PDB file of C-alpha atoms and ligand atoms in Angstrom:
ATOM      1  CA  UNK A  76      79.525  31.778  76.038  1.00  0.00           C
ATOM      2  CA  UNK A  77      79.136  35.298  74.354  1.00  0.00           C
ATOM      3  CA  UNK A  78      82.282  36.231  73.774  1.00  0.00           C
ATOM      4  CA  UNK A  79      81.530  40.345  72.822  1.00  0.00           C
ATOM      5  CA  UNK A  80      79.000  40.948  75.943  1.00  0.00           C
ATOM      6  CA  UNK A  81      77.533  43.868  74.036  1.00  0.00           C
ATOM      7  CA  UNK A  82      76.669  41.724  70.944  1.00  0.00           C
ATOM      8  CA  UNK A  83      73.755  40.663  72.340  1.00  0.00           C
ATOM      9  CA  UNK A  84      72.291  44.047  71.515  1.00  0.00           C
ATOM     10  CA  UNK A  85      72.426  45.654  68.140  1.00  0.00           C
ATOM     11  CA  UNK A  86      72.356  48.905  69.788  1.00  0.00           C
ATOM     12  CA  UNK A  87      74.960  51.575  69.209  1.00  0.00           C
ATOM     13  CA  UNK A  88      76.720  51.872  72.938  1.00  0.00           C
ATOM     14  CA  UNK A  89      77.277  55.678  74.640  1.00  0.00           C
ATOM     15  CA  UNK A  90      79.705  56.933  76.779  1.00  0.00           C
ATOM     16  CA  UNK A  91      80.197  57.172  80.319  1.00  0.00           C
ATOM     17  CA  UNK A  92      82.877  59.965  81.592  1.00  0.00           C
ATOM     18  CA  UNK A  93      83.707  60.148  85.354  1.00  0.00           C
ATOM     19  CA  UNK A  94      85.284  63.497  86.580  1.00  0.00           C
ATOM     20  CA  UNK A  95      86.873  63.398  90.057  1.00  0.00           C
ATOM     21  CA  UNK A  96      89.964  65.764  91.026  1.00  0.00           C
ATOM     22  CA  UNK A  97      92.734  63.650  91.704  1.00  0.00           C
ATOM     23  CA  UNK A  98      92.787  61.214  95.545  1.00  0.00           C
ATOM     24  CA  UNK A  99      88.259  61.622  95.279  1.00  0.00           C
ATOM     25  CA  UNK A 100      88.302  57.657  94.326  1.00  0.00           C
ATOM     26  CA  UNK A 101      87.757  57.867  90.735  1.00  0.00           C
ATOM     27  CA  UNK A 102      90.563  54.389  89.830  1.00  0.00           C
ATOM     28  CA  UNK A 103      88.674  52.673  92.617  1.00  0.00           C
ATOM     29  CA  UNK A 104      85.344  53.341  91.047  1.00  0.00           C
ATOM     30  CA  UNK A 105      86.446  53.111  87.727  1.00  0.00           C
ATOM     31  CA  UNK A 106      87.959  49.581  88.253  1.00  0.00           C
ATOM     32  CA  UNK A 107      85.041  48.204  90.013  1.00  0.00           C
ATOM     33  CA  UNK A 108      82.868  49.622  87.395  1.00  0.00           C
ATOM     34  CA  UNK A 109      84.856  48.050  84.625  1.00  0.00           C
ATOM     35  CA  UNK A 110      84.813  44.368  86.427  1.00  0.00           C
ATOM     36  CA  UNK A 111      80.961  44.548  87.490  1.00  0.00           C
ATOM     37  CA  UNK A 112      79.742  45.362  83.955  1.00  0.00           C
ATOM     38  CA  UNK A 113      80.695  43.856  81.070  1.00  0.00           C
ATOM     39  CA  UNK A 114      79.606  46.047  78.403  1.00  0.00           C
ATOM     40  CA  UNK A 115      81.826  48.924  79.579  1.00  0.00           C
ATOM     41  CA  UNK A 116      85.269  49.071  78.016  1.00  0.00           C
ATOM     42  CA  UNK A 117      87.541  51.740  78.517  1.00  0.00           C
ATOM     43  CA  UNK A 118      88.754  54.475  76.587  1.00  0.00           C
ATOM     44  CA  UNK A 119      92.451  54.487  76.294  1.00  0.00           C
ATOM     45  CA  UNK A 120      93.891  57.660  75.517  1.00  0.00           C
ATOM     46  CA  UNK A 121      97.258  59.190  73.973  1.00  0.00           C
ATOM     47  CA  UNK A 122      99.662  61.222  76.192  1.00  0.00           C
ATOM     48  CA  UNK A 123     102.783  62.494  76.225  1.00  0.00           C
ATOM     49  CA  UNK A 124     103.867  61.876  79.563  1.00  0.00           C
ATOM     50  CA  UNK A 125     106.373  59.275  80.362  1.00  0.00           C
ATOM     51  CA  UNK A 126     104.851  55.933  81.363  1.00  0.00           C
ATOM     52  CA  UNK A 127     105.114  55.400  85.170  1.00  0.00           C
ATOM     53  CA  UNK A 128     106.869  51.465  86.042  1.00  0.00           C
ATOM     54  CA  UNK A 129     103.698  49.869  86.087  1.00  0.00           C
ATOM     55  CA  UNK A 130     102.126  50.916  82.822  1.00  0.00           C
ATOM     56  CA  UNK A 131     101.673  49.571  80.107  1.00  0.00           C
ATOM     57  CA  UNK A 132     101.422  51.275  76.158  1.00  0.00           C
ATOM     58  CA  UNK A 133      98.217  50.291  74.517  1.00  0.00           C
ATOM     59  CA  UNK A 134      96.635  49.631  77.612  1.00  0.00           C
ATOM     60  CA  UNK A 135      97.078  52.386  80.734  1.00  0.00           C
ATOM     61  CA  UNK A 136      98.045  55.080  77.673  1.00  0.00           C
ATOM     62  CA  UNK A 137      99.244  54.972  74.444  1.00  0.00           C
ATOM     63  CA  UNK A 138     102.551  56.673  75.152  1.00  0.00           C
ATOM     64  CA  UNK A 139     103.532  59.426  72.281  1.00  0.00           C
ATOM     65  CA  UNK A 140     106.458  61.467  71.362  1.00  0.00           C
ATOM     66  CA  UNK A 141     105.941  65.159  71.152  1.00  0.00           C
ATOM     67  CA  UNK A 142     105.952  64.585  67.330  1.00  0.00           C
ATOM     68  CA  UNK A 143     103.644  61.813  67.327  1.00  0.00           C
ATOM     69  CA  UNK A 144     101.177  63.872  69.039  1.00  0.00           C
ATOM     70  CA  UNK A 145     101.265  66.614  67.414  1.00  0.00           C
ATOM     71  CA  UNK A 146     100.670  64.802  63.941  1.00  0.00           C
ATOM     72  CA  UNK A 147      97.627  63.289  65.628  1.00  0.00           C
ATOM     73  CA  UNK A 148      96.487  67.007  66.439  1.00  0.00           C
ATOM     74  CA  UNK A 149      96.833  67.781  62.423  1.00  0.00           C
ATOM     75  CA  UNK A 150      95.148  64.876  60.899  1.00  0.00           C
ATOM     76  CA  UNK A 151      92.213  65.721  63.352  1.00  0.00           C
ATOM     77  CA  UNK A 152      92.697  62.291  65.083  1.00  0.00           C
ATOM     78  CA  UNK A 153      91.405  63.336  68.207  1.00  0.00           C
ATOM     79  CA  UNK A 154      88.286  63.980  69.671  1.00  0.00           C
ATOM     80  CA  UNK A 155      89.067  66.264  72.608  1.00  0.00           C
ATOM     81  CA  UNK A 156      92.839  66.902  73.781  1.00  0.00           C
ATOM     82  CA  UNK A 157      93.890  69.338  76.581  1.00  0.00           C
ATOM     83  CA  UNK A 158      97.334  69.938  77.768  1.00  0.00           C
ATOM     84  CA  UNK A 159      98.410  70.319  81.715  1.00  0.00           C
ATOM     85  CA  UNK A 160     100.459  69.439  84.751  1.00  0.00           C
ATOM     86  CA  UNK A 161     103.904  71.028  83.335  1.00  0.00           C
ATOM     87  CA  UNK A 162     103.241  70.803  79.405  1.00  0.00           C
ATOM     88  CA  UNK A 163     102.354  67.596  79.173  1.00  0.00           C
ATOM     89  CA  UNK A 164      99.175  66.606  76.839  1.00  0.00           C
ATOM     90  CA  UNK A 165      96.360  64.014  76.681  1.00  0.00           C
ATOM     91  CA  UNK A 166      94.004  63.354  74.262  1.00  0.00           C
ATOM     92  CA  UNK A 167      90.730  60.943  72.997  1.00  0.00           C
ATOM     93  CA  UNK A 168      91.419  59.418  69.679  1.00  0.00           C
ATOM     94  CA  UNK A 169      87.995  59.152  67.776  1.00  0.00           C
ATOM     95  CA  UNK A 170      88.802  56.367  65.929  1.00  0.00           C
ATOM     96  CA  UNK A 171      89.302  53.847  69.132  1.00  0.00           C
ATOM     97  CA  UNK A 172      85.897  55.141  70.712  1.00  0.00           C
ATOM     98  CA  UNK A 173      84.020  54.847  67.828  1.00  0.00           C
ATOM     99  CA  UNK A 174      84.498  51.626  67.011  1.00  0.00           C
ATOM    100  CA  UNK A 175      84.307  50.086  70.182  1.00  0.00           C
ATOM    101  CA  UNK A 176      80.204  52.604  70.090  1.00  0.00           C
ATOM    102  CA  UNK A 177      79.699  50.578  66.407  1.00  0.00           C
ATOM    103  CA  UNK A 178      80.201  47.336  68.939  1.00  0.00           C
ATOM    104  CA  UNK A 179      77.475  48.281  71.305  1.00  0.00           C
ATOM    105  CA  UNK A 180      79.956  48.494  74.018  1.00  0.00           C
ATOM    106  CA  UNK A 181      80.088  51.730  76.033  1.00  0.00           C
ATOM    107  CA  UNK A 182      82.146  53.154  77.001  1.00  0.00           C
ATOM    108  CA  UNK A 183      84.195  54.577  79.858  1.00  0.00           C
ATOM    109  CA  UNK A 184      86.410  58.024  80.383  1.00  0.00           C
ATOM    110  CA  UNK A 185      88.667  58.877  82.782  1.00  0.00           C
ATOM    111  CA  UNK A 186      89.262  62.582  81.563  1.00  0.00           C
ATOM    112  CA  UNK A 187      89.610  65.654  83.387  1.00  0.00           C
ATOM    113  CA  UNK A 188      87.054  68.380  83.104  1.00  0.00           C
ATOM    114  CA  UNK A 189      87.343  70.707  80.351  1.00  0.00           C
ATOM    115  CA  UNK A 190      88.036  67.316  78.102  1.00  0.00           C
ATOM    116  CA  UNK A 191      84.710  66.001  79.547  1.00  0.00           C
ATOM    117  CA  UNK A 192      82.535  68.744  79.195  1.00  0.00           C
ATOM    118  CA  UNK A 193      83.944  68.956  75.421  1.00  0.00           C
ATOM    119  CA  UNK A 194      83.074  65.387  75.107  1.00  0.00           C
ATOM    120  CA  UNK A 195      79.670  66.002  76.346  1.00  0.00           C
ATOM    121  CA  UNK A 196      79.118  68.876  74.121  1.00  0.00           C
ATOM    122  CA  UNK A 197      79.938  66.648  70.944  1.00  0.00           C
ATOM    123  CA  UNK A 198      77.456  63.345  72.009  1.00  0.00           C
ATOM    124  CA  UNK A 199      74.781  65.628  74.352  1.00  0.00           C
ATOM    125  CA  UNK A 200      72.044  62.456  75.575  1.00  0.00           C
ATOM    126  CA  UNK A 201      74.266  59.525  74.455  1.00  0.00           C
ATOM    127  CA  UNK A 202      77.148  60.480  76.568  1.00  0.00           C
ATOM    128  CA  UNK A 203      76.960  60.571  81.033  1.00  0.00           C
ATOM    129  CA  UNK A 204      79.035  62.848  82.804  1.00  0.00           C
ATOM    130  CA  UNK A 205      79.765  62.164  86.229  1.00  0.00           C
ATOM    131  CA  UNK A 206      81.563  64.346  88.937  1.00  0.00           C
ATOM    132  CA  UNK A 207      82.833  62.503  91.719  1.00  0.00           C
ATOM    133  CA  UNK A 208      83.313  64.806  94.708  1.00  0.00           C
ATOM    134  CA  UNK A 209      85.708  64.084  97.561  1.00  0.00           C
ATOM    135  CA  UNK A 210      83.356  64.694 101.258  1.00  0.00           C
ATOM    136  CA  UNK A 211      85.772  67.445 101.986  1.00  0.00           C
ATOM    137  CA  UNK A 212      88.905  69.207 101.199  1.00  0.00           C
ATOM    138  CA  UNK A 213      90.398  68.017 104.779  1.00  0.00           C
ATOM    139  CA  UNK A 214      89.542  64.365 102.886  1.00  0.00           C
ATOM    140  CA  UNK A 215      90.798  64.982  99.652  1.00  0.00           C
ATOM    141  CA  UNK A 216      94.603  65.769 101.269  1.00  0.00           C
ATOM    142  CA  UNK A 217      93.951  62.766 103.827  1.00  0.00           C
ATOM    143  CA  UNK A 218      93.489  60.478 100.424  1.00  0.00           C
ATOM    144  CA  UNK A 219      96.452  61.737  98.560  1.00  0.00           C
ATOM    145  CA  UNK A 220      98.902  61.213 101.762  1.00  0.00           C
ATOM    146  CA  UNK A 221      97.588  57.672 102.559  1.00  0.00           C
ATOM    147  CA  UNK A 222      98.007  56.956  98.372  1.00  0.00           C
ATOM    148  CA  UNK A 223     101.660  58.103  99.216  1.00  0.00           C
ATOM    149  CA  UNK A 224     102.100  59.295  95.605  1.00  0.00           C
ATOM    150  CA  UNK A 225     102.784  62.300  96.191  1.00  0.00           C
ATOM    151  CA  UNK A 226     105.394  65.056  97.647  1.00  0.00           C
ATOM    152  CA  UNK A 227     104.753  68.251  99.320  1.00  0.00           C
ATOM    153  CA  UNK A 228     104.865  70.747  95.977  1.00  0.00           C
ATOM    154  CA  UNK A 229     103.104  68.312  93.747  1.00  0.00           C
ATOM    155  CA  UNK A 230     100.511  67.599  97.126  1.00  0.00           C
ATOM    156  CA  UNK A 231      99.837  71.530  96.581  1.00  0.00           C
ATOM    157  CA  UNK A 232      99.513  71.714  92.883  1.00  0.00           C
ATOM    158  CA  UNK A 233      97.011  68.504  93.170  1.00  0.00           C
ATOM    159  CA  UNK A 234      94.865  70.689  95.288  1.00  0.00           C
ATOM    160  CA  UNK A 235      95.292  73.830  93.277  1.00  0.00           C
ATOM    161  CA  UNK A 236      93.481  72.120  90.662  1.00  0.00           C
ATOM    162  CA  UNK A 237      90.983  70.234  92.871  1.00  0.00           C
ATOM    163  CA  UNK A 238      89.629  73.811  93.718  1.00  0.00           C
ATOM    164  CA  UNK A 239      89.444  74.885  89.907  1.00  0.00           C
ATOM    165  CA  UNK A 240      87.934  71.067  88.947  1.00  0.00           C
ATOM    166  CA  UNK A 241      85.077  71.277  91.871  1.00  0.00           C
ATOM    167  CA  UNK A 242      84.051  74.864  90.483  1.00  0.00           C
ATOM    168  CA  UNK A 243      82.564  72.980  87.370  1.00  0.00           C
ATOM    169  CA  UNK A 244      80.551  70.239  89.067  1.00  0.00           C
ATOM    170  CA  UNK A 245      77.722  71.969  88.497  1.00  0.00           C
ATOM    171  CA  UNK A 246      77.911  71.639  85.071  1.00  0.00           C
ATOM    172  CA  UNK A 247      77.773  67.238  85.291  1.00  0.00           C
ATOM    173  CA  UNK A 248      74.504  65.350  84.280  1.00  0.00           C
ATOM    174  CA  UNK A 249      75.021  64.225  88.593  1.00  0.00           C
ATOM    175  CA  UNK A 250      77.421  64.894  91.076  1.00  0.00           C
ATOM    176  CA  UNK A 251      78.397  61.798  93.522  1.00  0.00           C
ATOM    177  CA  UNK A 252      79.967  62.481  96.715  1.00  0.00           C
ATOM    178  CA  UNK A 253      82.564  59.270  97.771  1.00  0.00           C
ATOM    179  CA  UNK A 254      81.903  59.673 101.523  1.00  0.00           C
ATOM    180  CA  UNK A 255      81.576  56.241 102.106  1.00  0.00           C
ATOM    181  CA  UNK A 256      82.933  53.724  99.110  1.00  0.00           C
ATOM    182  CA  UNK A 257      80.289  51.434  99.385  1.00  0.00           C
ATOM    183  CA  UNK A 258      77.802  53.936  99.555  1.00  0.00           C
ATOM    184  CA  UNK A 259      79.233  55.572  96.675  1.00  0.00           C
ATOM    185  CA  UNK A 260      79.961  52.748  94.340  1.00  0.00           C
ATOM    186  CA  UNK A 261      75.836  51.725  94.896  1.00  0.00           C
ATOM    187  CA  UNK A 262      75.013  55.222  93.820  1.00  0.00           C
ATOM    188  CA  UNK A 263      77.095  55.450  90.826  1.00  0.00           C
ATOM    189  CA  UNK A 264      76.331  51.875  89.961  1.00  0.00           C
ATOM    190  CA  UNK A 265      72.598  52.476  89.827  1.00  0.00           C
ATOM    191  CA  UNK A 266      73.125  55.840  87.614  1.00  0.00           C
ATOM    192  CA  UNK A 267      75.131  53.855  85.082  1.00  0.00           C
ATOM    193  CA  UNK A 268      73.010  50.908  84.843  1.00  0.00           C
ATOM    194  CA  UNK A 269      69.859  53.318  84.413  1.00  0.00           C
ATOM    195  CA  UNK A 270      71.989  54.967  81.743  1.00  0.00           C
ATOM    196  CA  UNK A 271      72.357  52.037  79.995  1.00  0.00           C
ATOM    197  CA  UNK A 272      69.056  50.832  79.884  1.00  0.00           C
ATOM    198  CA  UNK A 273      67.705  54.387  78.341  1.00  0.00           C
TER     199      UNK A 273
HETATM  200  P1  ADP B 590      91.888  59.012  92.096  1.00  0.00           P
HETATM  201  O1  ADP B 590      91.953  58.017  90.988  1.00  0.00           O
HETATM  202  O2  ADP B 590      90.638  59.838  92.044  1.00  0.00           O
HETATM  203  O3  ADP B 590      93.112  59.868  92.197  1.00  0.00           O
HETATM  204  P2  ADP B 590      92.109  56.719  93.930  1.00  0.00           P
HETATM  205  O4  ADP B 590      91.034  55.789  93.460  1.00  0.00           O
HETATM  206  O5  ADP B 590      93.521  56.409  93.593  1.00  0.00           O
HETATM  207  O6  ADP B 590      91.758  58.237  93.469  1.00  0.00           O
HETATM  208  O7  ADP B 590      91.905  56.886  95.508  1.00  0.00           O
HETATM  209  C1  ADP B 590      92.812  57.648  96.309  1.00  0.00           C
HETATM  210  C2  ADP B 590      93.001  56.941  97.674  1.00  0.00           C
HETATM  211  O8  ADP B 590      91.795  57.072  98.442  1.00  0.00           O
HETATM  212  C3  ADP B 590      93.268  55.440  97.523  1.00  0.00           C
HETATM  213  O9  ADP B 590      94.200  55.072  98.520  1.00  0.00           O
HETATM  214  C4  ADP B 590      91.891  54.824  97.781  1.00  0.00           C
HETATM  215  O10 ADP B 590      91.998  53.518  98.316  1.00  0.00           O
HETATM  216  C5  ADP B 590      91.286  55.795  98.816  1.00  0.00           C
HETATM  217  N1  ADP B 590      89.807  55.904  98.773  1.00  0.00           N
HETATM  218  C6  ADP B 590      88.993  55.884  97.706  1.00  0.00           C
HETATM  219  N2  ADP B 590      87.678  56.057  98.075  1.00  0.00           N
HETATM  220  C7  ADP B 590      87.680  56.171  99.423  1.00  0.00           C
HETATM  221  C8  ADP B 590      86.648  56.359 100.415  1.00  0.00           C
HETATM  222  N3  ADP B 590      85.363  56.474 100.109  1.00  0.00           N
HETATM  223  N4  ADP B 590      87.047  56.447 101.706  1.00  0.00           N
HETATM  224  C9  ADP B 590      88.351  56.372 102.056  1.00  0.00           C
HETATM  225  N5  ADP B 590      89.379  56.179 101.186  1.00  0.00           N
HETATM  226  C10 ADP B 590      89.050  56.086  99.880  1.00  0.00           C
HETATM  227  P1  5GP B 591      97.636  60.849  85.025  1.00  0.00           P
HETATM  228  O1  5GP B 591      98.866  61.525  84.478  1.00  0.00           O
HETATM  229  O2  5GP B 591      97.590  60.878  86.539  1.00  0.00           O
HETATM  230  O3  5GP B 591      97.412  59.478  84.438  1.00  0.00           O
HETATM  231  O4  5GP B 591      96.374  61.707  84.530  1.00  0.00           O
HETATM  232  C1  5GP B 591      96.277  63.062  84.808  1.00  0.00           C
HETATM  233  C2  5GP B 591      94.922  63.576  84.393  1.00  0.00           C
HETATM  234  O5  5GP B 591      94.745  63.454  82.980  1.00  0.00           O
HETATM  235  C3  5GP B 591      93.725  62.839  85.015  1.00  0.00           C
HETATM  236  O6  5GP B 591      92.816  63.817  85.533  1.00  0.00           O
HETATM  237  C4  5GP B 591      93.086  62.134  83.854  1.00  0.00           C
HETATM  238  O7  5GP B 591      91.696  61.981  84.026  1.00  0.00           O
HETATM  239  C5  5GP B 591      93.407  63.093  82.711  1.00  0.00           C
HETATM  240  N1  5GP B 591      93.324  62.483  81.381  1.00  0.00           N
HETATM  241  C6  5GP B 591      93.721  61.229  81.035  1.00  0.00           C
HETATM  242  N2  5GP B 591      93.467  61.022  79.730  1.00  0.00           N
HETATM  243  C7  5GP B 591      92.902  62.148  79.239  1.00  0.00           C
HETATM  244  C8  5GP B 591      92.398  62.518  77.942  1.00  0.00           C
HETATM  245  O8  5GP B 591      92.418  61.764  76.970  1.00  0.00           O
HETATM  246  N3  5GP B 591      91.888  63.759  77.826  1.00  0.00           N
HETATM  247  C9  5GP B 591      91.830  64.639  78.863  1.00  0.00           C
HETATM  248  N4  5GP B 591      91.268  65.830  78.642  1.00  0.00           N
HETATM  249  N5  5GP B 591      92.286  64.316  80.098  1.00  0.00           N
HETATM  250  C10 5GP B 591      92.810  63.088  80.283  1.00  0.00           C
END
């Protein structure tokens, strides 16, 4: 058995970043992309947001301080970092994604927009930037109540930023609207794995 999948190819991997504003499907995808092709590892990144009960440092996030992150920021650690949602900041260390490129693995982003587009700016061909797009607003809010994560204020501000997110999809290498999941998932499947084989 091959035990590093993307050893089989001396290539240098590439990235693959998927956009969606939050409840348009993008941890489904993600997680069905990530078990269907074993190249693709994904790209853990630093915040400093508390860790919700299920997550796990090193693996969901790597949780930092304040402090932590902002000695990150000065040593030029990271690749792209953005701060929202109340203050709180996220951020790509280059180091991590690199190494796991050097592999021949690609690898997978789930950043929001402005990180993305920065991200797509620094790697231009060798990085994909997808925009998943909910079928409709009315959708989007149906999503976030059946998720049940969320209450009424932080229901609003989710959309808020929805709106702002959609008003770049434009700027995406392709735009995939998650009408129907299995519809979808085939779509974005056959994007990636064309991707890869360029
Ligand atoms: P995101 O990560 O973009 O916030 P999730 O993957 O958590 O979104 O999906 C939000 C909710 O919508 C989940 O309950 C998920 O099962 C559901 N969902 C995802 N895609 C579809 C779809 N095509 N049709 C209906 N429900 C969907
Ligand atoms: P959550 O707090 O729900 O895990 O994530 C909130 C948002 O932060 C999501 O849109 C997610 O894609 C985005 N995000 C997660 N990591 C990063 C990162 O490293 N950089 C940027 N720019 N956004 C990120």
């Amino acid at each position: 058995m091959n035990e590093n999948p993307a050893k089989s190819s001396s290539k240098r991997g590439k990235i693959i970043i998927l956009v969606a504003p939050s409840g348009a499907g993008k941890t489904t995808l993600a997680r069905r992309l990530l078990a269907d092709f074993p190249n693709l590892t994904f790209s853990v990144s630093a915040t400093t947001r508390p860790p919700r009960e299920h997550e796990i440092d090193g693996k969901d996030y790597l949780f930092l301080s304040p402090e932590e992150f902002d000695q990150a920021v000065a040593n030029g650690e990271f690749l792209e970092w953005e701060e929202f949602y109340g203050g709180k900041r996220y951020g790509t260390l280059q180091s991590g994604v690199e190494r796991e490129l050097e592999k021949g693995y690609f690898v997978l982003f789930d950043i929001e927009v402005k990180g993305a587009l920065n991200v797509k700016k620094k790697y231009g061909d060798d990085a994909l930037a997808v925009f998943i797009k909910p079928p409709s607003d009315a959708d989007l809010v149906q999503r976030l109540k059946k998720r049940g994560t969320e209450t009424e204020e932080s229901l609003q501000l989710r959309l808020e930023r929805a709106r702002m997110e959609l008003s770049y999809a434009d700027r995406f290498d392709c735009v995939i609207v998650n009408d129907d999941l299995k519809r979808c998932y085939k779509e974005l499947a056959d994007v990636v794995t064309s991707f890869m084989n360029s």
